[in-house]
Coordinates of C-alpha atoms in Angstrom, one line a residue:
M9 CA 170.9 80.3 76.1
A10 CA 170.8 82.6 79.1
L11 CA 169.2 81.2 82.2
P12 CA 167.2 83.6 84.4
F13 CA 168.6 81.8 87.5
F14 CA 172.1 83.0 86.8
E15 CA 171.3 86.6 85.9
G16 CA 173.6 88.8 88.1
D17 CA 175.8 85.9 89.1
P18 CA 179.5 86.5 88.4
T19 CA 179.9 83.0 87.1
Y20 CA 177.3 83.6 84.4
R21 CA 178.7 82.9 80.9
Q22 CA 181.9 81.2 82.1
P23 CA 183.7 78.9 79.7
D24 CA 183.6 75.1 79.9
A25 CA 187.1 74.9 81.4
Y26 CA 185.9 76.9 84.4
W27 CA 183.3 74.3 85.2
Q28 CA 185.5 71.3 84.5
A29 CA 188.1 72.7 86.9
L30 CA 185.7 72.8 89.8
G31 CA 185.4 69.0 90.1
W32 CA 182.1 67.3 91.0
I33 CA 180.4 65.9 94.1
T34 CA 177.5 63.4 94.7
V35 CA 174.0 64.4 95.4
G36 CA 174.3 62.9 98.9
R37 CA 177.3 65.1 99.5
A38 CA 175.5 68.2 98.3
A39 CA 172.6 67.4 100.6
D40 CA 174.9 66.9 103.5
R41 CA 176.6 70.3 102.9
I42 CA 173.1 72.0 102.7
R43 CA 172.1 70.3 106.0
E44 CA 175.3 71.3 107.6
K45 CA 174.8 74.9 106.6
I46 CA 171.2 74.9 107.9
G47 CA 172.3 73.2 111.1
E48 CA 174.6 76.1 111.8
W49 CA 171.4 78.3 112.1
R50 CA 170.2 76.6 115.2
H51 CA 168.1 79.3 117.0
P52 CA 164.3 79.3 116.5
I53 CA 162.7 81.8 114.1
L54 CA 159.2 83.3 113.8
I55 CA 157.6 83.5 110.4
K56 CA 154.5 85.5 109.3
G57 CA 152.5 84.3 106.3
E58 CA 149.1 83.2 105.0
V59 CA 148.1 79.6 105.5
S60 CA 147.2 77.7 102.3
G61 CA 147.1 74.0 101.2
L62 CA 146.3 72.8 104.6
N63 CA 146.1 69.0 105.0
Q64 CA 145.7 66.7 108.0
S65 CA 147.0 63.1 108.4
N66 CA 147.0 61.1 111.6
G67 CA 146.8 64.3 113.6
H68 CA 149.7 66.0 111.7
Y69 CA 149.2 69.3 109.9
F70 CA 150.9 70.0 106.5
F71 CA 150.5 73.4 105.1
T72 CA 152.3 76.2 103.3
L73 CA 153.1 79.7 104.6
K74 CA 153.3 82.3 101.8
D75 CA 153.4 86.0 101.0
E76 CA 153.7 87.9 97.8
L77 CA 157.4 87.0 97.3
A78 CA 157.8 83.4 98.5
Q79 CA 156.3 80.3 100.1
L80 CA 157.6 77.7 102.6
S81 CA 156.3 74.2 103.5
V82 CA 155.4 73.8 107.2
F83 CA 155.0 70.7 109.3
L84 CA 153.1 70.6 112.6
S85 CA 153.2 67.3 114.4
A86 CA 150.3 65.6 116.2
A87 CA 152.3 65.8 119.5
V88 CA 152.5 69.6 119.4
A89 CA 149.1 70.6 118.0
P90 CA 146.8 69.8 121.0
A91 CA 148.8 72.1 123.2
L92 CA 148.4 75.1 121.0
N93 CA 145.9 77.9 121.5
A94 CA 145.3 78.3 117.8
L95 CA 145.5 75.9 114.8
P96 CA 146.2 76.9 111.2
K97 CA 143.3 77.6 108.9
N98 CA 143.3 78.2 105.2
G99 CA 143.3 81.8 104.3
E100 CA 144.3 83.0 107.8
T101 CA 147.4 85.1 108.4
C102 CA 149.4 83.5 111.2
L103 CA 152.6 83.9 113.2
V104 CA 154.4 80.5 113.2
G105 CA 157.4 79.8 115.4
G106 CA 159.8 76.8 114.9
R107 CA 163.0 75.7 113.1
L108 CA 164.1 75.1 109.5
Q109 CA 164.8 71.5 108.6
F110 CA 166.2 69.9 105.4
S111 CA 165.3 66.4 104.4
P112 CA 168.2 64.9 102.3
R113 CA 166.1 61.9 101.2
F114 CA 163.5 64.1 99.5
G115 CA 165.7 67.1 98.9
K116 CA 163.1 69.2 100.6
L117 CA 163.4 72.2 103.0
Q118 CA 160.5 72.6 105.4
F119 CA 159.7 74.5 108.6
V120 CA 158.9 72.5 111.7
A121 CA 156.3 74.5 113.7
A122 CA 156.2 74.5 117.5
W123 CA 153.9 77.6 118.1
V124 CA 151.0 79.2 116.1
Q125 CA 149.3 82.5 116.8
Y126 CA 147.0 84.6 114.6
D127 CA 147.9 88.2 113.9
D128 CA 145.2 90.9 114.4
I129 CA 143.0 89.9 111.5
G130 CA 143.5 86.3 112.1
R131 CA 142.7 86.8 115.8
M132 CA 139.5 88.5 114.8
H133 CA 138.5 85.6 112.6
A134 CA 139.2 83.1 115.3
E135 CA 137.2 85.0 117.9
L136 CA 134.4 85.4 115.3
D137 CA 134.3 81.7 114.6
A138 CA 134.3 80.8 118.3
L139 CA 131.5 83.2 119.1
K140 CA 129.5 82.1 116.1
R141 CA 129.7 78.5 117.3
K142 CA 128.6 79.5 120.8
L143 CA 125.7 81.5 119.6
E144 CA 124.6 78.8 117.2
A145 CA 124.6 76.3 120.0
Q146 CA 122.4 78.6 122.0
G147 CA 119.9 78.8 119.2
A148 CA 120.4 82.5 118.5
F149 CA 120.2 82.0 114.8
R150 CA 116.9 80.0 114.8
L151 CA 114.2 81.4 112.5
E152 CA 111.5 80.7 115.2
R153 CA 113.1 83.3 117.4
K154 CA 112.9 86.1 114.8
R155 CA 110.0 88.6 115.3
P156 CA 107.7 89.8 112.5
L157 CA 107.9 93.5 111.5
P158 CA 104.9 95.7 112.1
F159 CA 102.9 96.4 109.0
L160 CA 102.6 100.1 109.7
P161 CA 104.7 101.2 112.6
R162 CA 103.8 104.4 114.4
A163 CA 107.5 105.4 114.5
V164 CA 110.9 104.1 113.2
A165 CA 114.1 104.3 115.3
L166 CA 117.4 104.7 113.4
V167 CA 120.6 103.7 115.2
T168 CA 123.5 105.0 113.0
S169 CA 126.0 107.8 112.8
S170 CA 124.4 111.2 113.1
G171 CA 126.1 112.5 110.0
G172 CA 126.8 111.1 106.5
A173 CA 124.9 109.6 103.6
V174 CA 123.4 106.7 105.6
I175 CA 121.0 108.7 107.7
H176 CA 120.1 111.0 104.8
D177 CA 119.2 108.0 102.6
L178 CA 117.1 106.5 105.3
Q179 CA 115.2 109.7 106.0
V180 CA 114.6 110.5 102.3
T181 CA 113.3 107.0 101.5
I182 CA 111.0 106.8 104.5
E183 CA 109.5 110.3 103.9
K184 CA 109.0 109.5 100.3
R185 CA 107.1 106.3 101.0
F186 CA 105.1 107.5 104.0
P187 CA 105.4 111.3 104.6
E188 CA 103.6 111.1 108.0
M189 CA 105.9 108.5 109.5
T190 CA 107.7 109.6 112.7
I191 CA 111.5 109.1 112.5
L192 CA 113.6 108.9 115.8
V193 CA 117.4 109.1 115.5
Y194 CA 119.6 107.5 118.1
P195 CA 123.2 108.5 117.2
A196 CA 125.9 106.0 117.7
Q197 CA 129.5 105.3 116.7
V198 CA 129.5 102.6 114.0
Q199 CA 133.2 102.2 113.5
G200 CA 136.2 102.0 115.8
G201 CA 137.0 100.7 119.3
Q202 CA 133.9 102.4 120.9
A203 CA 131.4 101.3 118.2
A204 CA 130.2 98.1 119.9
G205 CA 129.4 99.8 123.2
S206 CA 127.9 102.8 121.5
V207 CA 125.5 100.8 119.3
A208 CA 124.5 98.5 122.2
A209 CA 123.7 101.5 124.4
A210 CA 121.6 103.1 121.6
L211 CA 119.6 99.9 121.2
D212 CA 119.0 99.7 124.9
R213 CA 117.8 103.3 125.0
C214 CA 115.3 102.6 122.1
N215 CA 113.8 99.8 124.2
Q216 CA 113.7 101.8 127.4
E217 CA 111.9 104.8 125.7
A218 CA 109.6 102.5 123.7
R219 CA 108.6 105.4 121.4
A220 CA 109.2 103.4 118.2
E221 CA 107.9 100.0 117.0
V222 CA 110.9 98.9 114.9
V223 CA 114.7 99.7 115.0
V224 CA 117.0 100.0 112.0
V225 CA 120.8 99.6 112.7
A226 CA 122.7 100.9 109.7
R227 CA 126.1 101.9 108.3
G228 CA 127.6 102.4 104.9
G229 CA 129.5 99.1 104.5
G230 CA 133.3 98.8 104.8
S231 CA 136.1 96.2 105.2
F232 CA 136.2 93.3 107.6
E233 CA 138.0 95.4 110.2
D234 CA 135.4 98.3 109.8
L235 CA 132.5 95.9 110.3
Y236 CA 134.1 93.9 113.1
P237 CA 132.3 95.7 116.0
F238 CA 129.1 94.1 114.6
N239 CA 130.6 90.7 115.2
T240 CA 131.2 91.4 118.9
L241 CA 129.1 90.2 121.8
P242 CA 127.8 93.6 123.1
I243 CA 125.9 94.3 119.9
V244 CA 124.8 90.7 119.5
Q245 CA 123.4 90.6 123.1
A246 CA 121.7 94.0 122.6
I247 CA 119.9 92.7 119.6
L248 CA 118.9 89.5 121.3
R249 CA 117.4 91.2 124.3
S250 CA 115.6 93.9 122.3
R251 CA 111.8 93.8 122.7
L252 CA 111.5 95.7 119.4
P253 CA 112.2 94.0 116.1
V254 CA 115.7 94.9 114.7
V255 CA 116.6 95.4 111.1
T256 CA 120.3 95.5 110.1
A257 CA 121.6 97.4 107.0
L258 CA 125.4 97.3 107.1
G259 CA 126.1 97.9 103.4
H260 CA 127.2 95.7 100.6
T261 CA 129.5 93.0 101.9
S262 CA 130.2 89.4 101.0
D263 CA 130.6 88.4 104.7
R264 CA 127.5 88.4 107.0
T265 CA 128.2 89.7 110.4
L266 CA 126.8 88.1 113.6
A267 CA 124.5 91.1 114.0
D268 CA 123.0 90.2 110.6
L269 CA 122.5 86.6 111.7
V270 CA 120.7 87.4 115.0
A271 CA 118.7 90.4 113.6
D272 CA 115.0 89.8 112.8
V273 CA 115.5 91.1 109.3
E274 CA 118.7 91.6 107.3
C275 CA 119.0 94.1 104.5
Q276 CA 122.1 94.9 102.4
T277 CA 121.6 98.7 102.2
P278 CA 119.9 101.4 104.2
T279 CA 117.6 102.1 101.3
A280 CA 116.5 98.5 101.2
A281 CA 115.9 98.6 105.0
A282 CA 113.7 101.7 104.6
N283 CA 111.7 100.1 101.9
R284 CA 111.2 97.0 104.0
V285 CA 110.2 98.7 107.2
V286 CA 107.8 101.4 105.9
P287 CA 105.0 100.6 103.4
D288 CA 104.2 102.7 100.4
K289 CA 101.3 104.9 101.4
A290 CA 100.0 105.3 97.8
R291 CA 99.9 101.6 97.2
L292 CA 98.4 101.0 100.6
S293 CA 95.6 103.5 99.9
A294 CA 94.9 101.8 96.6
D295 CA 94.8 98.3 98.3
L296 CA 92.4 99.6 100.9
E297 CA 90.1 101.1 98.3
R298 CA 90.0 97.8 96.5
S299 CA 89.3 96.0 99.7
R300 CA 86.5 98.4 100.6
L301 CA 84.9 97.9 97.2
R302 CA 85.1 94.2 97.5
L303 CA 83.6 94.3 101.0
E304 CA 80.8 96.5 99.9
R305 CA 80.0 94.2 97.0
Y306 CA 80.1 91.2 99.3
L307 CA 77.9 92.8 101.9
D308 CA 75.4 94.0 99.3
A309 CA 75.2 90.5 97.8
L310 CA 74.8 89.0 101.3
F311 CA 72.1 91.5 102.2
E312 CA 70.2 90.9 99.0
A313 CA 70.4 87.1 99.6
R314 CA 69.1 87.5 103.2
V315 CA 66.3 89.8 101.9
R316 CA 65.3 87.2 99.4
E317 CA 65.4 84.5 102.0
V318 CA 63.2 86.5 104.4
S319 CA 60.7 87.4 101.6
Q320 CA 60.5 83.7 100.6
G321 CA 60.1 82.7 104.2
S322 CA 57.3 85.3 104.7
D323 CA 55.5 84.0 101.6
R324 CA 55.8 80.4 102.8
L325 CA 54.5 81.4 106.2
E326 CA 51.5 83.2 104.7
R327 CA 50.7 80.2 102.5
L328 CA 51.1 77.8 105.4
A329 CA 48.9 80.0 107.6
A330 CA 46.3 80.4 105.0
A331 CA 46.3 76.6 104.3
A332 CA 46.1 75.9 108.0
L333 CA 43.3 78.5 108.8
Q334 CA 41.1 77.9 105.7
P335 CA 39.7 74.5 106.8
R336 CA 39.1 75.8 110.3
L337 CA 37.3 78.9 109.0
Q338 CA 35.2 76.7 106.8
R339 CA 34.3 74.4 109.7
L340 CA 33.5 77.5 111.9
E341 CA 31.2 78.9 109.2
S342 CA 29.4 75.5 108.9
C343 CA 29.0 75.3 112.7
R344 CA 27.6 78.8 112.7
R345 CA 25.1 77.9 110.1
Q346 CA 24.1 74.8 111.9
L347 CA 23.7 76.6 115.2
T348 CA 21.7 79.3 113.6
A349 CA 19.4 76.7 112.0
V350 CA 18.7 74.8 115.3
S351 CA 18.6 77.8 117.7
P352 CA 15.3 78.2 119.7
A353 CA 14.9 81.8 118.6
R354 CA 14.9 80.6 115.0
Q355 CA 12.5 77.8 115.7
L356 CA 10.1 80.2 117.5
E357 CA 10.3 82.7 114.7
L358 CA 9.4 80.0 112.2
R359 CA 6.5 78.7 114.3
D360 CA 5.2 82.2 114.8
R361 CA 5.4 82.9 111.1
H362 CA 3.5 79.6 110.4
L363 CA 0.7 80.4 112.9
R364 CA 0.3 83.9 111.5
D365 CA 0.0 82.5 108.0
Q366 CA -2.6 79.9 109.1
L367 CA -4.6 82.6 111.0
T368 CA -4.6 84.8 108.0
R369 CA -5.8 82.0 105.8
L370 CA -8.6 81.1 108.3
E371 CA -9.7 84.7 108.5
R372 CA -9.9 85.0 104.7
M373 CA -11.8 81.7 104.5
A374 CA -14.3 82.7 107.3
Q375 CA -14.8 86.1 105.7
A376 CA -15.4 84.5 102.3
T377 CA -17.8 81.9 103.8
L378 CA -19.8 84.5 105.7
S379 CA -20.1 86.8 102.8
G380 CA -21.2 84.0 100.6
S381 CA -23.9 82.8 103.1
L382 CA -25.3 86.4 103.5
Q383 CA -25.4 86.9 99.8
A384 CA -27.3 83.6 99.4
L385 CA -29.8 84.4 102.0
A386 CA -30.4 87.8 100.6
A387 CA -31.0 86.3 97.2
R388 CA -33.6 83.9 98.6
G389 CA -35.3 86.5 100.8
G390 CA -34.7 84.5 104.0
I391 CA -33.2 87.2 106.0
A392 CA -36.5 87.8 107.9
R393 CA -36.6 84.2 108.8
V394 CA -33.1 84.4 110.1
V395 CA -34.0 87.3 112.2
R396 CA -37.0 85.5 113.7
F397 CA -34.9 82.4 114.2
L398 CA -32.3 84.4 115.9
G399 CA -35.0 86.0 118.1
V400 CA -36.3 82.6 119.1
R401 CA -32.8 81.4 119.8
L402 CA -32.2 84.5 121.9
L403 CA -35.3 83.9 124.0
R404 CA -34.3 80.3 124.5
A405 CA -30.9 81.4 125.5
E406 CA -32.2 83.9 128.0
T407 CA -34.5 81.2 129.5
E408 CA -31.6 78.7 129.7
L409 CA -29.4 81.3 131.2
A410 CA -31.9 82.0 134.0
R411 CA -32.4 78.3 134.6
R412 CA -28.6 77.8 134.8
Q413 CA -28.3 80.7 137.2
E414 CA -30.7 79.0 139.5
R415 CA -28.8 75.8 139.2
L416 CA -25.6 77.6 139.8
A417 CA -26.9 79.2 142.9
A418 CA -28.0 75.8 144.2
A419 CA -24.7 74.1 143.3
A420 CA -22.4 77.0 144.2
P421 CA -20.4 75.3 147.0
R422 CA -19.8 72.2 144.9
Q423 CA -18.8 74.3 141.9
L424 CA -16.4 76.4 143.9
A425 CA -14.6 73.2 145.0
V426 CA -14.4 72.0 141.5
R427 CA -13.2 75.4 140.3
A428 CA -10.6 75.4 143.1
T429 CA -9.4 72.0 142.0
T430 CA -9.4 73.0 138.3
T431 CA -7.5 76.2 139.3
A432 CA -4.9 74.2 141.1
D433 CA -4.4 71.9 138.2
R434 CA -4.2 74.8 135.8
R435 CA -1.7 76.5 138.2
Q436 CA 0.5 73.4 138.2
R437 CA 0.3 73.1 134.4
L438 CA 1.1 76.8 134.1
Q439 CA 4.1 76.3 136.4
A440 CA 5.3 73.3 134.4
A441 CA 4.9 75.4 131.2
C442 CA 6.8 78.2 132.8
R443 CA 9.6 75.8 133.9
Q444 CA 9.7 74.4 130.3
T445 CA 9.8 78.0 129.0
V446 CA 12.6 78.9 131.4
D447 CA 14.5 75.7 130.5
A448 CA 14.1 76.5 126.9
R449 CA 15.3 80.0 127.5
A450 CA 18.2 78.7 129.5
A451 CA 19.0 76.2 126.7
A452 CA 18.9 79.1 124.3
V453 CA 21.2 81.1 126.5
A454 CA 23.6 78.1 126.9
T455 CA 23.5 77.8 123.1
R456 CA 24.4 81.4 122.7
R457 CA 27.2 81.0 125.3
G458 CA 28.5 78.0 123.5
Q459 CA 28.5 79.9 120.2
E460 CA 30.3 82.8 122.0
R461 CA 32.9 80.3 123.3
V462 CA 33.4 78.9 119.8
D463 CA 33.8 82.5 118.6
R464 CA 36.2 83.3 121.3
S465 CA 38.2 80.1 120.6
I466 CA 38.4 81.0 116.9
A467 CA 39.5 84.5 117.8
D468 CA 42.1 83.2 120.2
R469 CA 43.5 80.8 117.6
L470 CA 43.6 83.6 115.0
A471 CA 45.4 85.9 117.5
R472 CA 47.9 83.2 118.4
S473 CA 48.6 82.5 114.7
A474 CA 49.0 86.2 114.0
Q475 CA 51.3 86.5 117.1
A476 CA 53.4 83.5 115.9
L477 CA 53.6 85.0 112.4
E478 CA 54.8 88.4 113.9
Q479 CA 57.4 86.6 116.0
Q480 CA 58.7 84.8 112.9
R481 CA 58.9 88.1 111.0
R482 CA 60.8 89.7 113.9
R483 CA 63.2 86.7 114.1
L484 CA 63.8 86.9 110.4
E485 CA 64.4 90.7 110.7
A486 CA 66.9 90.0 113.6
L487 CA 68.9 87.7 111.3
S488 CA 69.5 90.3 108.7
P489 CA 73.0 91.8 108.5
E490 CA 71.8 95.3 109.1
A491 CA 70.0 94.3 112.3
V492 CA 73.1 92.4 113.6
L493 CA 75.4 95.4 112.8
S494 CA 72.9 97.8 114.5
R495 CA 73.4 95.9 117.8
G496 CA 77.1 96.8 117.9
Y497 CA 78.5 93.9 115.9
S498 CA 80.8 94.3 112.9
I499 CA 82.1 92.3 109.9
T500 CA 85.8 92.1 109.4
T501 CA 87.5 91.1 106.1
D502 CA 91.2 90.7 105.0
A503 CA 92.8 92.3 102.0
S504 CA 91.3 89.6 99.7
G505 CA 87.8 90.3 100.9
R506 CA 87.5 87.1 102.9
V507 CA 85.4 87.3 106.0
L508 CA 87.5 86.7 109.2
V509 CA 86.0 84.4 111.8
S510 CA 89.2 83.5 113.7
A511 CA 92.3 85.4 114.7
R512 CA 94.4 82.6 113.1
Q513 CA 93.2 83.7 109.6
T514 CA 95.3 86.9 109.8
A515 CA 98.7 88.0 111.0
S516 CA 100.3 90.9 112.8
G517 CA 100.6 93.8 110.4
A518 CA 98.0 92.6 108.0
P519 CA 95.5 95.1 106.6
I520 CA 91.8 94.6 107.5
S521 CA 88.5 96.3 106.8
V522 CA 85.7 96.6 109.4
R523 CA 82.1 97.3 108.4
L524 CA 79.8 98.9 111.0
A525 CA 76.1 99.7 111.0
A526 CA 77.0 103.1 109.7
G527 CA 80.2 103.3 107.6
S528 CA 83.3 101.2 107.6
L529 CA 86.9 101.3 109.0
A530 CA 90.3 100.6 107.5
A531 CA 92.7 99.1 110.0
R532 CA 95.8 97.1 110.5
V533 CA 96.4 94.2 112.9
D534 CA 98.8 95.2 115.7
E535 CA 98.8 91.9 117.6
V536 CA 97.2 88.5 117.1
K537 CA 95.8 86.7 120.2
P538 CA 94.5 83.3 119.1

């Protein structure tokens, strides 16, 4: 059976005698000969390979250096490791300096390391890890530090190469989603030794000009070496000090750069970044229309409810006013009737009517009696006797009159005194009667004035009740939504139709709808100030 180990060896396929003639040696002797040969190669050597199988024990490092053709065990002692600038890491390509050593006991050849240094890629990984640990300790990756993106920016800044597919994809996607969006391009090198400074300078220029509200840093992917500028401190610091929110879109990659970690938003592709930064205008318009309809329905329902409340309140006020005024009106009518019944004018009118009725009856009775007497006398023929009787009576009367005139002439002084006394008495009685009449008239006037005061009191109460009712009506009208809106106020709702009463109920970039006294506005929140 042919053994692959011996292929090409001149001793391959030798007869048994050949091997028996060589003689044999012990394992120890073979190990000593190997060690002697290795010992002849005393100068240090430098080996380049990839670290794998790294283990630590008591401060010692045990690992394997390998390439595509071979592998070699390496030992790094605990006494040497602390003095080194770099330590081995799995997967890193390193330069390891030291000497070969053979262990006869284990029959194992290993490389004893005395110096370790990464090559270019390894150095990049080491620097990246050190910077990442430093930034993490400073809190650069905290989510609380990241800024929200504006809902609808007035302009978008693009920091990328001025030519190529990246800027074309960004512009086409943004214009498709929102044709009116302003796009500002800040050209920068995104690969090579000048890329870090160029991108950092473009970011600083965006913030100085302040023409945009969000910045997109983009490139079309690449290898670890191609993307390494985005792991350097200049770009990281430029993103951290930016006043504008920064979105990174560095292409499909399995490794996240430090720029991705400190950016406010990370996207894998430029197209994804454009979709994230700029809203879809058609969808936004549809959302606003739905919000407007919801707000109109809500305001209509609110207005109808307020109108019903005002109407019900007005009806209740009318019923309460009627219930409160009706007893008072009834009492006032009763008082008016009582005052009318006991007023002096009414009493005099009743007395005068009674006297006229009595006089009329007496006149009719006297007329009837006289007519009856005359008729009776005429029937008996006694009229002549009546005439003679009246003539005798007339003569007697004339005689008596003359006699009394004489007596009067004799007693004139005494009669005058009596008449004077009588006249004085009559004058006093007349004055008393006049005073009574005046007092009665004054009482009548006072009664009329009292009635006028009562009427005025009733009128005042009615006026105050009407005024209070009018004030209530105006107050209810002032509470209506239309009246509030007409004084310059507005009603603001979010996208779900909920009325906003506090700035904490919304967020920057959120769509809102504002209803005014005439018409409504569709808006978006730029900044929240609780």
